[in-house]
mmCIF file of C-alpha atoms in Angstrom:
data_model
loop_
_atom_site.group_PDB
_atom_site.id
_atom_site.type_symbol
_atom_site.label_atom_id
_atom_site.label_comp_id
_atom_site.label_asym_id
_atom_site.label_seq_id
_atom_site.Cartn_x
_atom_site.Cartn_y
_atom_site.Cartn_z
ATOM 1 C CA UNK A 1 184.470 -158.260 68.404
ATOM 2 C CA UNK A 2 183.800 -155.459 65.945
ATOM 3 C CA UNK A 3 184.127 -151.768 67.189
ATOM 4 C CA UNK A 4 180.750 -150.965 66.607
ATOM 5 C CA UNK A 5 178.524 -153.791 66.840
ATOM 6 C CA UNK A 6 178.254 -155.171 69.703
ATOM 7 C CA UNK A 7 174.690 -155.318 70.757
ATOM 8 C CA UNK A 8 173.428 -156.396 74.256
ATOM 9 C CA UNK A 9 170.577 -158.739 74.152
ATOM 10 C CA UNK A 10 168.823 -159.492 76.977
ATOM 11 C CA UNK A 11 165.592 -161.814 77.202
ATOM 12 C CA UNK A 12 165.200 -161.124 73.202
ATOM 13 C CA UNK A 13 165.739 -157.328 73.290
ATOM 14 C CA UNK A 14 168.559 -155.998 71.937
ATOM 15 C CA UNK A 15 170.294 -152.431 73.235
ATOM 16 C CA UNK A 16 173.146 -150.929 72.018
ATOM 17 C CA UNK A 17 173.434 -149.419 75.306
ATOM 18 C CA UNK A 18 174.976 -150.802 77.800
ATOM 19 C CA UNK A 19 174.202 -148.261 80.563
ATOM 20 C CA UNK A 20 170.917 -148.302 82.015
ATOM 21 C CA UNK A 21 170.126 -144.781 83.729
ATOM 22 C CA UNK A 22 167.811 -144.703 87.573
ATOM 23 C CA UNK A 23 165.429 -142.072 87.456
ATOM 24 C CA UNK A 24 165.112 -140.575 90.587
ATOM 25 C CA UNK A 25 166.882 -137.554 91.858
ATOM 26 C CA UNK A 26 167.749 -135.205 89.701
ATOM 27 C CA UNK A 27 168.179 -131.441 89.983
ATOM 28 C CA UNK A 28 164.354 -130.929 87.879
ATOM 29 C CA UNK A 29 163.214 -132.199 85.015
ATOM 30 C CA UNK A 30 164.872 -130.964 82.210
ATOM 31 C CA UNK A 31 168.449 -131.934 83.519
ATOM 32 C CA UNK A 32 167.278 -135.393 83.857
ATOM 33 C CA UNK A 33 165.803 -135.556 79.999
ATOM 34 C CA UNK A 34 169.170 -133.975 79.176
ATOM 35 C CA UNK A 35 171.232 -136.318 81.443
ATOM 36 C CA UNK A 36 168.995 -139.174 80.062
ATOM 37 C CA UNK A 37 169.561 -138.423 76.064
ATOM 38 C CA UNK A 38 173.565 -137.620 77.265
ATOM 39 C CA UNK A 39 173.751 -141.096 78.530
ATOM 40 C CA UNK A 40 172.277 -142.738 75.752
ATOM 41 C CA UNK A 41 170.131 -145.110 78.207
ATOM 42 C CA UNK A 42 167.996 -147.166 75.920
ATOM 43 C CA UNK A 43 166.160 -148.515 79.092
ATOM 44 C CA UNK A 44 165.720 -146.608 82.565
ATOM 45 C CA UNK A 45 164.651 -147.211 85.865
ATOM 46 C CA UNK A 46 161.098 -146.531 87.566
ATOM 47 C CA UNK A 47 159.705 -147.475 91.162
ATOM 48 C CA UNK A 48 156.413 -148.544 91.471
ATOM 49 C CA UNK A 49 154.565 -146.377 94.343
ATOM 50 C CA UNK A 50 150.666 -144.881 95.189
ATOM 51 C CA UNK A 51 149.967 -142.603 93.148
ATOM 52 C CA UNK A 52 149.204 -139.005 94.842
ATOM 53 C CA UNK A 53 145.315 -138.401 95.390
ATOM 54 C CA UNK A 54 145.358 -134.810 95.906
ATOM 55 C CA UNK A 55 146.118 -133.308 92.774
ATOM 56 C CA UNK A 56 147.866 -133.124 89.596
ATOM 57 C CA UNK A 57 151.350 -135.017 88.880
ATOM 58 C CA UNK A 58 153.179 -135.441 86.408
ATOM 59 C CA UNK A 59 153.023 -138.867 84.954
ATOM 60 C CA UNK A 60 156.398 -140.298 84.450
ATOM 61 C CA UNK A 61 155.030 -143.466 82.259
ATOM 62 C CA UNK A 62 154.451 -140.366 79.845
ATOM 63 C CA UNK A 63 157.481 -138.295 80.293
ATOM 64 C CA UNK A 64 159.422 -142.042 79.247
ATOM 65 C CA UNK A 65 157.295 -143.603 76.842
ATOM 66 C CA UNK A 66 158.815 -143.486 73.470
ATOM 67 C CA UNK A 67 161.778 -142.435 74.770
ATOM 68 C CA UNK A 68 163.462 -145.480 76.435
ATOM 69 C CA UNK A 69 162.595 -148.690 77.652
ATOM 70 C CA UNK A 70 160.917 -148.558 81.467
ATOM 71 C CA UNK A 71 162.180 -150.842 83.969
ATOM 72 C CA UNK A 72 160.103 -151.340 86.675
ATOM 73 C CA UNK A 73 161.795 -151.735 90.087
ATOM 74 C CA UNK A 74 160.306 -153.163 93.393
ATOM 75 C CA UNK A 75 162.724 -151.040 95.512
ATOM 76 C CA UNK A 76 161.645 -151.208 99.700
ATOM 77 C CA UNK A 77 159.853 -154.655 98.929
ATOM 78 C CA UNK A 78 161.270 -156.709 102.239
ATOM 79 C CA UNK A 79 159.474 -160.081 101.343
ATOM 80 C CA UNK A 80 158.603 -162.067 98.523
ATOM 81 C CA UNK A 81 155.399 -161.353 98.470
ATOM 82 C CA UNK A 82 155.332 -157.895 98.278
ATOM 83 C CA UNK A 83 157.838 -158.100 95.458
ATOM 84 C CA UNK A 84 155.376 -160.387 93.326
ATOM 85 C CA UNK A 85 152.616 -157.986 94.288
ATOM 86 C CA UNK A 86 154.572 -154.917 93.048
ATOM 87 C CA UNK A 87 155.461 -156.617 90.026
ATOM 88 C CA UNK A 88 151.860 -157.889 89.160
ATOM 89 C CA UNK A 89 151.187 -154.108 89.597
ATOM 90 C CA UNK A 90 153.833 -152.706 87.101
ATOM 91 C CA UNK A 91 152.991 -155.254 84.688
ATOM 92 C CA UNK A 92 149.688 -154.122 84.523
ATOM 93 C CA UNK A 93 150.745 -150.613 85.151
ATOM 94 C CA UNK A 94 153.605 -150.148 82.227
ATOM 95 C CA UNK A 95 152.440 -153.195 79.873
ATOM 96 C CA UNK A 96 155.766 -154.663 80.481
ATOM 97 C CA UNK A 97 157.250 -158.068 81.534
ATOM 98 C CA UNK A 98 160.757 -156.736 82.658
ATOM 99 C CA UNK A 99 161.276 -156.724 86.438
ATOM 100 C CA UNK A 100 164.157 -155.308 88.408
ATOM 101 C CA UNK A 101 163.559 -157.590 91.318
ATOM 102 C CA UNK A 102 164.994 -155.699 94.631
ATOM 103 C CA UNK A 103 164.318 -157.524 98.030
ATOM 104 C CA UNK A 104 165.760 -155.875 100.523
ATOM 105 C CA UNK A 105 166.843 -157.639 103.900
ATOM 106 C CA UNK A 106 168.155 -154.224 105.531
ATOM 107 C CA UNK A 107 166.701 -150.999 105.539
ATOM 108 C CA UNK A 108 169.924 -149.684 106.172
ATOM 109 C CA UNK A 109 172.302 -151.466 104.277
ATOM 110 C CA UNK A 110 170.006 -152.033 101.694
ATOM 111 C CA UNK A 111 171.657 -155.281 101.115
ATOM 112 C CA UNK A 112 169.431 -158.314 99.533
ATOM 113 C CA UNK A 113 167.570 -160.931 101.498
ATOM 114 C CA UNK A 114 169.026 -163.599 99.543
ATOM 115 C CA UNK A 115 166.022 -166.027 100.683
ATOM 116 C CA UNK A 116 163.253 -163.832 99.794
ATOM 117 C CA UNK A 117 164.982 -163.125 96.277
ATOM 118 C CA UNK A 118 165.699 -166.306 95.223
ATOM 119 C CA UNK A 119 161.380 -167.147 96.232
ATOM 120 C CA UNK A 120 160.758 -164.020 94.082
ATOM 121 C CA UNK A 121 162.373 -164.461 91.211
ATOM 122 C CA UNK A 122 161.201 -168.556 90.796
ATOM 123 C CA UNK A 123 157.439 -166.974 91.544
ATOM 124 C CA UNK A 124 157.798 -164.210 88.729
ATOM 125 C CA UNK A 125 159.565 -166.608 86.327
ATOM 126 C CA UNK A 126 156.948 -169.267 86.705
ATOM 127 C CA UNK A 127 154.193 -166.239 86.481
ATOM 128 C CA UNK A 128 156.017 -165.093 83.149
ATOM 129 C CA UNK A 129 158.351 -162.019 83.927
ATOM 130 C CA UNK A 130 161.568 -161.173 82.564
ATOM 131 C CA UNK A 131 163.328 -160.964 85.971
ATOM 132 C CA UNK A 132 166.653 -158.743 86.786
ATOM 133 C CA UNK A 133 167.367 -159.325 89.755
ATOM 134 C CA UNK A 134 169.581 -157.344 92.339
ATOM 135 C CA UNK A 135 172.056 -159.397 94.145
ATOM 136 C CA UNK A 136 174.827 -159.373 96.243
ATOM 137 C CA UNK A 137 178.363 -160.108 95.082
ATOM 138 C CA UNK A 138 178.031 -163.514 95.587
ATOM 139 C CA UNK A 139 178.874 -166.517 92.851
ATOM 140 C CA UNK A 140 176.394 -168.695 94.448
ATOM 141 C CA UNK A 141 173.366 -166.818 94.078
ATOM 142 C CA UNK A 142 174.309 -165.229 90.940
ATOM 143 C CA UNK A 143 173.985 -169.215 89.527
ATOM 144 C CA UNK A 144 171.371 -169.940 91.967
ATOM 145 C CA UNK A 145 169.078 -166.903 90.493
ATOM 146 C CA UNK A 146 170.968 -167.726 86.922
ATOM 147 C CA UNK A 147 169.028 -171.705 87.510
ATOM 148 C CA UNK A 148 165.896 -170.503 88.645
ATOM 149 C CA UNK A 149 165.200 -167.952 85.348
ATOM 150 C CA UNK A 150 166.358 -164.967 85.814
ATOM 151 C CA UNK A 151 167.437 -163.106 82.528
ATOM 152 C CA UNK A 152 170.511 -161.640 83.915
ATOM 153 C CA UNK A 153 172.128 -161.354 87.412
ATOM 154 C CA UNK A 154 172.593 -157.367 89.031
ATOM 155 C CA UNK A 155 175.176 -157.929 91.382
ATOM 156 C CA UNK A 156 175.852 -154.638 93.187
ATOM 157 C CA UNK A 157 179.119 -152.606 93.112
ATOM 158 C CA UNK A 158 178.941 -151.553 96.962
ATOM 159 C CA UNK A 159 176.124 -150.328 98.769
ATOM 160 C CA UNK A 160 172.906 -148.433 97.190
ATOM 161 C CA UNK A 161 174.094 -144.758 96.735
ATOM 162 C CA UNK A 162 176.820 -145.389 98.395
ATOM 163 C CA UNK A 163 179.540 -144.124 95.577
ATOM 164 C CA UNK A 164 182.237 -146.689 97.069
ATOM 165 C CA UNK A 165 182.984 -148.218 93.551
ATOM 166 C CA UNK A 166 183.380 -152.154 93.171
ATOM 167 C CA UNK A 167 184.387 -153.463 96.258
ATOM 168 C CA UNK A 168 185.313 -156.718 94.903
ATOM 169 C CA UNK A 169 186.231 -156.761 90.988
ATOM 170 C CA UNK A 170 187.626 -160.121 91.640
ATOM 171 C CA UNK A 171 184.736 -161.263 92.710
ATOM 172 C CA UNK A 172 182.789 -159.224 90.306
ATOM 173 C CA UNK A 173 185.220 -160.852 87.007
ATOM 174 C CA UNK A 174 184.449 -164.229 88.505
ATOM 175 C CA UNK A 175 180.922 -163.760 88.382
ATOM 176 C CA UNK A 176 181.351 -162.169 85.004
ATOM 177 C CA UNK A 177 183.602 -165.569 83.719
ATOM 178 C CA UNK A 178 181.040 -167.916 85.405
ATOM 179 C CA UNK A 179 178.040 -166.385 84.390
ATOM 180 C CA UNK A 180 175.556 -168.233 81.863
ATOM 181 C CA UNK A 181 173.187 -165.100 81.670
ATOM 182 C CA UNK A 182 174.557 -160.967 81.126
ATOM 183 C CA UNK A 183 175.945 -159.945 83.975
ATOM 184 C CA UNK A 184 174.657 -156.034 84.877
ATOM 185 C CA UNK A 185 176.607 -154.370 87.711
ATOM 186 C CA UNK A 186 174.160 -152.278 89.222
ATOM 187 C CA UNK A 187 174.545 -150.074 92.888
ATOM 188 C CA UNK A 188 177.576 -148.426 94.357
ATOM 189 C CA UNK A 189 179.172 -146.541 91.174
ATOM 190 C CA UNK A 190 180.343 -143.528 91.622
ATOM 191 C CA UNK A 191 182.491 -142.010 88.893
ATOM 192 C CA UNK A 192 182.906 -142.411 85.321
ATOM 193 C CA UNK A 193 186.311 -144.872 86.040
ATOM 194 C CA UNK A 194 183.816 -146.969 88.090
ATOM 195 C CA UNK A 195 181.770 -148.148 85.413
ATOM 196 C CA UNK A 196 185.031 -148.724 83.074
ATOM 197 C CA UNK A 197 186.173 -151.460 85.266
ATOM 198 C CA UNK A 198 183.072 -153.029 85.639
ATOM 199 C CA UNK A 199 182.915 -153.436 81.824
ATOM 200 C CA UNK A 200 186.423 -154.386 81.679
ATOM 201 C CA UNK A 201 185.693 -157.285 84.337
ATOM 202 C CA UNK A 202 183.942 -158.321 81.697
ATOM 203 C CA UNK A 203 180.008 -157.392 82.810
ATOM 204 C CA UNK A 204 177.590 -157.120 79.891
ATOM 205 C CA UNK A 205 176.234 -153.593 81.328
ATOM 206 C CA UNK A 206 175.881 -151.315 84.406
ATOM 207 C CA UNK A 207 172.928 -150.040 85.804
ATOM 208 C CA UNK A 208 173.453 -146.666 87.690
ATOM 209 C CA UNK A 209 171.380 -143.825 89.217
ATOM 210 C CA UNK A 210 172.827 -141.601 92.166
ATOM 211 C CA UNK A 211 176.007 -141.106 90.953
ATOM 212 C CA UNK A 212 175.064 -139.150 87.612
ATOM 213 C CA UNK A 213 171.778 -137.504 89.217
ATOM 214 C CA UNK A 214 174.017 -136.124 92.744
ATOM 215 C CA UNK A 215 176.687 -135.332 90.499
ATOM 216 C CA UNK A 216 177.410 -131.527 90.293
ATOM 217 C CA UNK A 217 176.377 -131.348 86.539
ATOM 218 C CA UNK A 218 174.728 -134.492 86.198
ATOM 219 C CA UNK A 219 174.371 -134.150 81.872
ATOM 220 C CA UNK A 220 178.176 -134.119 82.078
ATOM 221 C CA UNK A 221 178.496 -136.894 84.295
ATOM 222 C CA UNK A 222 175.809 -139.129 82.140
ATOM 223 C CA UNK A 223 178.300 -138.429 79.317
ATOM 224 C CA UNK A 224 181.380 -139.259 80.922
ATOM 225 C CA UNK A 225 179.695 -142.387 82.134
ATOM 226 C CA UNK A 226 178.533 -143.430 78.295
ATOM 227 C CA UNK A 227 181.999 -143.080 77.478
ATOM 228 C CA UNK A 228 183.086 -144.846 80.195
ATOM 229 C CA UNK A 229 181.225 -147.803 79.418
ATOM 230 C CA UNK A 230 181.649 -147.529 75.858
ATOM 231 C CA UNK A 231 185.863 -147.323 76.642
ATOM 232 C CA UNK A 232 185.451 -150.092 79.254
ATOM 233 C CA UNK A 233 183.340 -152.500 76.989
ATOM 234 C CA UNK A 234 186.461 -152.127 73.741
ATOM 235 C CA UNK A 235 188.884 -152.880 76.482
ATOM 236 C CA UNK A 236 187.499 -155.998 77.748
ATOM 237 C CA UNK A 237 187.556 -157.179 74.515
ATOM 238 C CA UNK A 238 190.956 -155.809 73.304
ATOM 239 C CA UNK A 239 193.183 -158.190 75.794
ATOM 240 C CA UNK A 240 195.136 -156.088 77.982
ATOM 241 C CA UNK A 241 198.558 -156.653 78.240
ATOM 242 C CA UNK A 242 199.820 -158.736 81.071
ATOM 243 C CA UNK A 243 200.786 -156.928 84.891
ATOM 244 C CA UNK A 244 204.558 -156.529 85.180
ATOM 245 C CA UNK A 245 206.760 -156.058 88.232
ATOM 246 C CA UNK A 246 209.457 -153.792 86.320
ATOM 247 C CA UNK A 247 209.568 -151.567 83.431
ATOM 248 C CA UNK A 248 209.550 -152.590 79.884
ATOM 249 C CA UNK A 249 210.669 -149.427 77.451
ATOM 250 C CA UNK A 250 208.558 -148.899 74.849
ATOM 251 C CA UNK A 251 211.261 -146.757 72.600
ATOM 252 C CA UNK A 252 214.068 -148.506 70.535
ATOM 253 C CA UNK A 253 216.980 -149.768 73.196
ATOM 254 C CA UNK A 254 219.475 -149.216 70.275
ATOM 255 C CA UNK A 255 220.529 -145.220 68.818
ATOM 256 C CA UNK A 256 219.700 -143.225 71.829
ATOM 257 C CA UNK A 257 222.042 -140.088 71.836
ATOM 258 C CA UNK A 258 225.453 -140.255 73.392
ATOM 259 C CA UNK A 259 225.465 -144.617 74.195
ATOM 260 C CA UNK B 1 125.213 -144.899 95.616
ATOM 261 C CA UNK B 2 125.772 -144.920 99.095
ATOM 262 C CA UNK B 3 129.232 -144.560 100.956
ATOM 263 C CA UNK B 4 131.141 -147.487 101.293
ATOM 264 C CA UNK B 5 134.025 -147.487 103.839
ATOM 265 C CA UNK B 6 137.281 -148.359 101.722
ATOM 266 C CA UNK B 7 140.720 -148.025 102.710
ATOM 267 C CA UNK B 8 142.325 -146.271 99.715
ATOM 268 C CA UNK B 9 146.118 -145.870 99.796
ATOM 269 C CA UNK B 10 146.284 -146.818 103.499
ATOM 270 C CA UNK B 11 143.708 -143.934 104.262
ATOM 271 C CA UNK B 12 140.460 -145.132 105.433
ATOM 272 C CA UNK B 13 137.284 -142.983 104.141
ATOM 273 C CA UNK B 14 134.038 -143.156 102.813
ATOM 274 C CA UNK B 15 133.506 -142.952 99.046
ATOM 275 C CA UNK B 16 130.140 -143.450 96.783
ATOM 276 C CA UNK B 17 131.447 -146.061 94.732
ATOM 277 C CA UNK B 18 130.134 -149.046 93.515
ATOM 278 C CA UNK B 19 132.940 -150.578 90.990
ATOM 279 C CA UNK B 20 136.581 -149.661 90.920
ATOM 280 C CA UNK B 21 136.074 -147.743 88.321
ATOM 281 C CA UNK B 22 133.798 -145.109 90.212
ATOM 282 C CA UNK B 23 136.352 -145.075 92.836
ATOM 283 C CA UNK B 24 138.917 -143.791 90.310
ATOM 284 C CA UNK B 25 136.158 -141.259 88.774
ATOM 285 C CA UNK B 26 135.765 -140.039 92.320
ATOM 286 C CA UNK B 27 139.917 -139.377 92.666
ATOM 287 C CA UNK B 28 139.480 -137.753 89.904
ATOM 288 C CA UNK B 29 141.524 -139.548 87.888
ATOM 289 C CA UNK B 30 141.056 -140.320 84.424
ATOM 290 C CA UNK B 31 140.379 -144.136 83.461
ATOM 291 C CA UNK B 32 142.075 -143.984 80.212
ATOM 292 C CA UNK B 33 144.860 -142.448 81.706
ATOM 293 C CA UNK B 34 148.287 -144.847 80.870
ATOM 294 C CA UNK B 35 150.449 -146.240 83.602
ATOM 295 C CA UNK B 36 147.772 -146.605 86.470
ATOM 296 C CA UNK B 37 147.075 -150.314 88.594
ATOM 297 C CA UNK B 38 144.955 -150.915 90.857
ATOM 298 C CA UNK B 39 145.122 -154.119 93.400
ATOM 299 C CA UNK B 40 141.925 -154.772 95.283
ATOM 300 C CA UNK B 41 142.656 -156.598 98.823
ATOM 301 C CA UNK B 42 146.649 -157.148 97.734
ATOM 302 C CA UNK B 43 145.350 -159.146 94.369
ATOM 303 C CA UNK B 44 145.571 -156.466 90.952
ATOM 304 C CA UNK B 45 142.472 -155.886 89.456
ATOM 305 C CA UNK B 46 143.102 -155.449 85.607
ATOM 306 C CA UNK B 47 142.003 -152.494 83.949
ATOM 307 C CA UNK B 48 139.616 -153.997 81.692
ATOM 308 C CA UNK B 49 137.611 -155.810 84.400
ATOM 309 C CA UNK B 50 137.315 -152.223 87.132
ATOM 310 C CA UNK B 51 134.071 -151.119 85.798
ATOM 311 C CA UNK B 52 132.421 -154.749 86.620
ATOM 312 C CA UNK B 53 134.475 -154.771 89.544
ATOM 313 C CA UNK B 54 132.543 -154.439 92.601
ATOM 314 C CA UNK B 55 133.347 -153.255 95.930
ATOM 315 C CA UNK B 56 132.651 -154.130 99.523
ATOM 316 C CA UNK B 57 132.824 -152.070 102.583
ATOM 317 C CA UNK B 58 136.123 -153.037 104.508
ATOM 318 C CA UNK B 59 138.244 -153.280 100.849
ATOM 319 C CA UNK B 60 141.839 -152.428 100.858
ATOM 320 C CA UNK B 61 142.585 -150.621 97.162
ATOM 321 C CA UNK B 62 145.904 -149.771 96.344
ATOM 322 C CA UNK B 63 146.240 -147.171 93.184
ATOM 323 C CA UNK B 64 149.512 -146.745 91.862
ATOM 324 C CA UNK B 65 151.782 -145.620 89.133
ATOM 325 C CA UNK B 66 155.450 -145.437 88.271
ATOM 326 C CA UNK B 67 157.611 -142.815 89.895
ATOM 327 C CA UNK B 68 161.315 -141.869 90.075
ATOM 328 C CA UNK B 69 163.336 -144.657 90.502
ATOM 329 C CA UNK B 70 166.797 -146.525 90.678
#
């Protein structure tokens, strides 16, 4: 693997990025266009909601456009029909195929309704979307939605926002080794050391929102997660060395002083 | 134009409109603006087809665009 090529490519587009950055959140404006370029996101995260009807607002397709790639999510969808719907909506909206498919099956938990997902995705797949879908961490469904279309699988960390870090990397590195489409960690990061292991599990790129926008300095954090993913991604293809139950010196056994 | 009865973005109120396109005029949005859909009775509407687009009392019209989002 070289050090510096190593694109992503994902339905035909290539990043050389492999963090995608959520949207929502942030302090104001200009820290999340700083956060955003600190990253460096080369796609990024939108919902799809009604648009306000009394008064000005700032259009985000504008704020984005030429800047990054927009995702479209279809976040607080609960069936598989209102996921196609919001889809059908961003695709007209944003011009774009791309779909992060969310169907949730618990408002609090926000955990996936596997069912409803796996109807989604083979609707949006037969209707012509690029479909990400998010998923639980769960080797099944990953190859389920993997058979059905979708361009990569988004199995989540932990919980939405929840900061908990990967609650199963085993399970997570399986995925990753089993995987025929880019795997894409996405939900439950927290810190910078978060999305280093995810990479080094071997997933293809990590899609993250609340921990750099609730961070205390949220340009810093998008940096230290850039690097994180950047340090995690040359690990994973570096081989590390092999867990050992004692010590192994690294200096010279022979010459030391006074043997 | 008379008033038709619509039910735009879950609030239900009379609007002269004929097309979809006169209902976004009367929002006062701006049809060229980028990053807008429209679904008429949960089906979208493209945006080439809302000025021939007609509209009955009793319609359901979602407008939306992209907001923050993870």
């Amino acid at each position: 693997m070289s050090m510096t090529t190593d694109p992503l490519v994902i339905a035909g587009r290539t990043f050389q990025s492999r963090l995608f950055l959520g949207t929502a959140g942030y302090p104001n404006q200009k820290v999340f266009l700083d956060a955003l370029e600190a990253s460096g996101a080369q796609m990024a995260t939108a919902s799809i909601r009604r648009i306000s009807l009394s008064g000005y607002e700032e259009s985000l397709t504008d704020l984005l456009t030429g800047r990054v790639h927009i995702l479209p999510n279809t976040a607080g969808c609960q069936t598989a029909r209102d996921a196609v719907l919001t889809a059908e909506l961003a695709r007209e909206a944003l011009e774009t195929e791309w779909v992060k498919l969310e169907v949730i099956g618990d408002r609090e938990l926000l955990y996936p309704n596997v069912e409803e997902l796996l109807k989604a995705t083979e609707e949006l797949v037969n209707r012509g979307f690029v479909v990400l879908p998010y998923c639980n961490d769960d080797p099944v469904t990953c190859q389920k939605l993997a058979d059905l279309g979708a361009a990569t699988v988004m199995p989540l960390g932990s919980m939405i926002g929840s900061g908990l870090g990967i609650a199963n990397p085993h399970m997570i590195e399986l995925i990753c080794a089993r995987s025929p489409v880019p795997v894409v960690l996405d939900a439950g990061l927290g810190t910078a050391s978060d999305a280093a292991l995810a990479m080094e599990l071997g997933c293809a790129a990590v899609l993250l929102n609340t921990a750099v926008s609730k961070a205390h300095d949220p340009v810093c954090m998008a940096a230290a997660f850039r690097h994180a993913v950047e340090g995690g991604r040359l690990a994973h293809g570096s081989g590390r060395i092999p867990k050992k139950l004692h010590a192994e010196a690294s200096s010279p056994e022979f010459g030391i002083i006074g043997s | 134009m008379n008033a038709l009865e619509l039910k735009v973005n879950g609030a239900a109120e009379a609007v002269a409109a004929v097309t979809i396109a006169d209902l976004i005029g009367a929002k006062g949005l701006d049809l060229t603006q980028k990053g807008i859909a429209v679904a008429l009775n949960g089906a979208v509407v493209p945006r080439r087809a809302w000025g021939e687009t007609r509209l009955a009392a009793g319609d359901a019209v979602e407008i939306i665009t992209a907001k923050q989002g993870g």
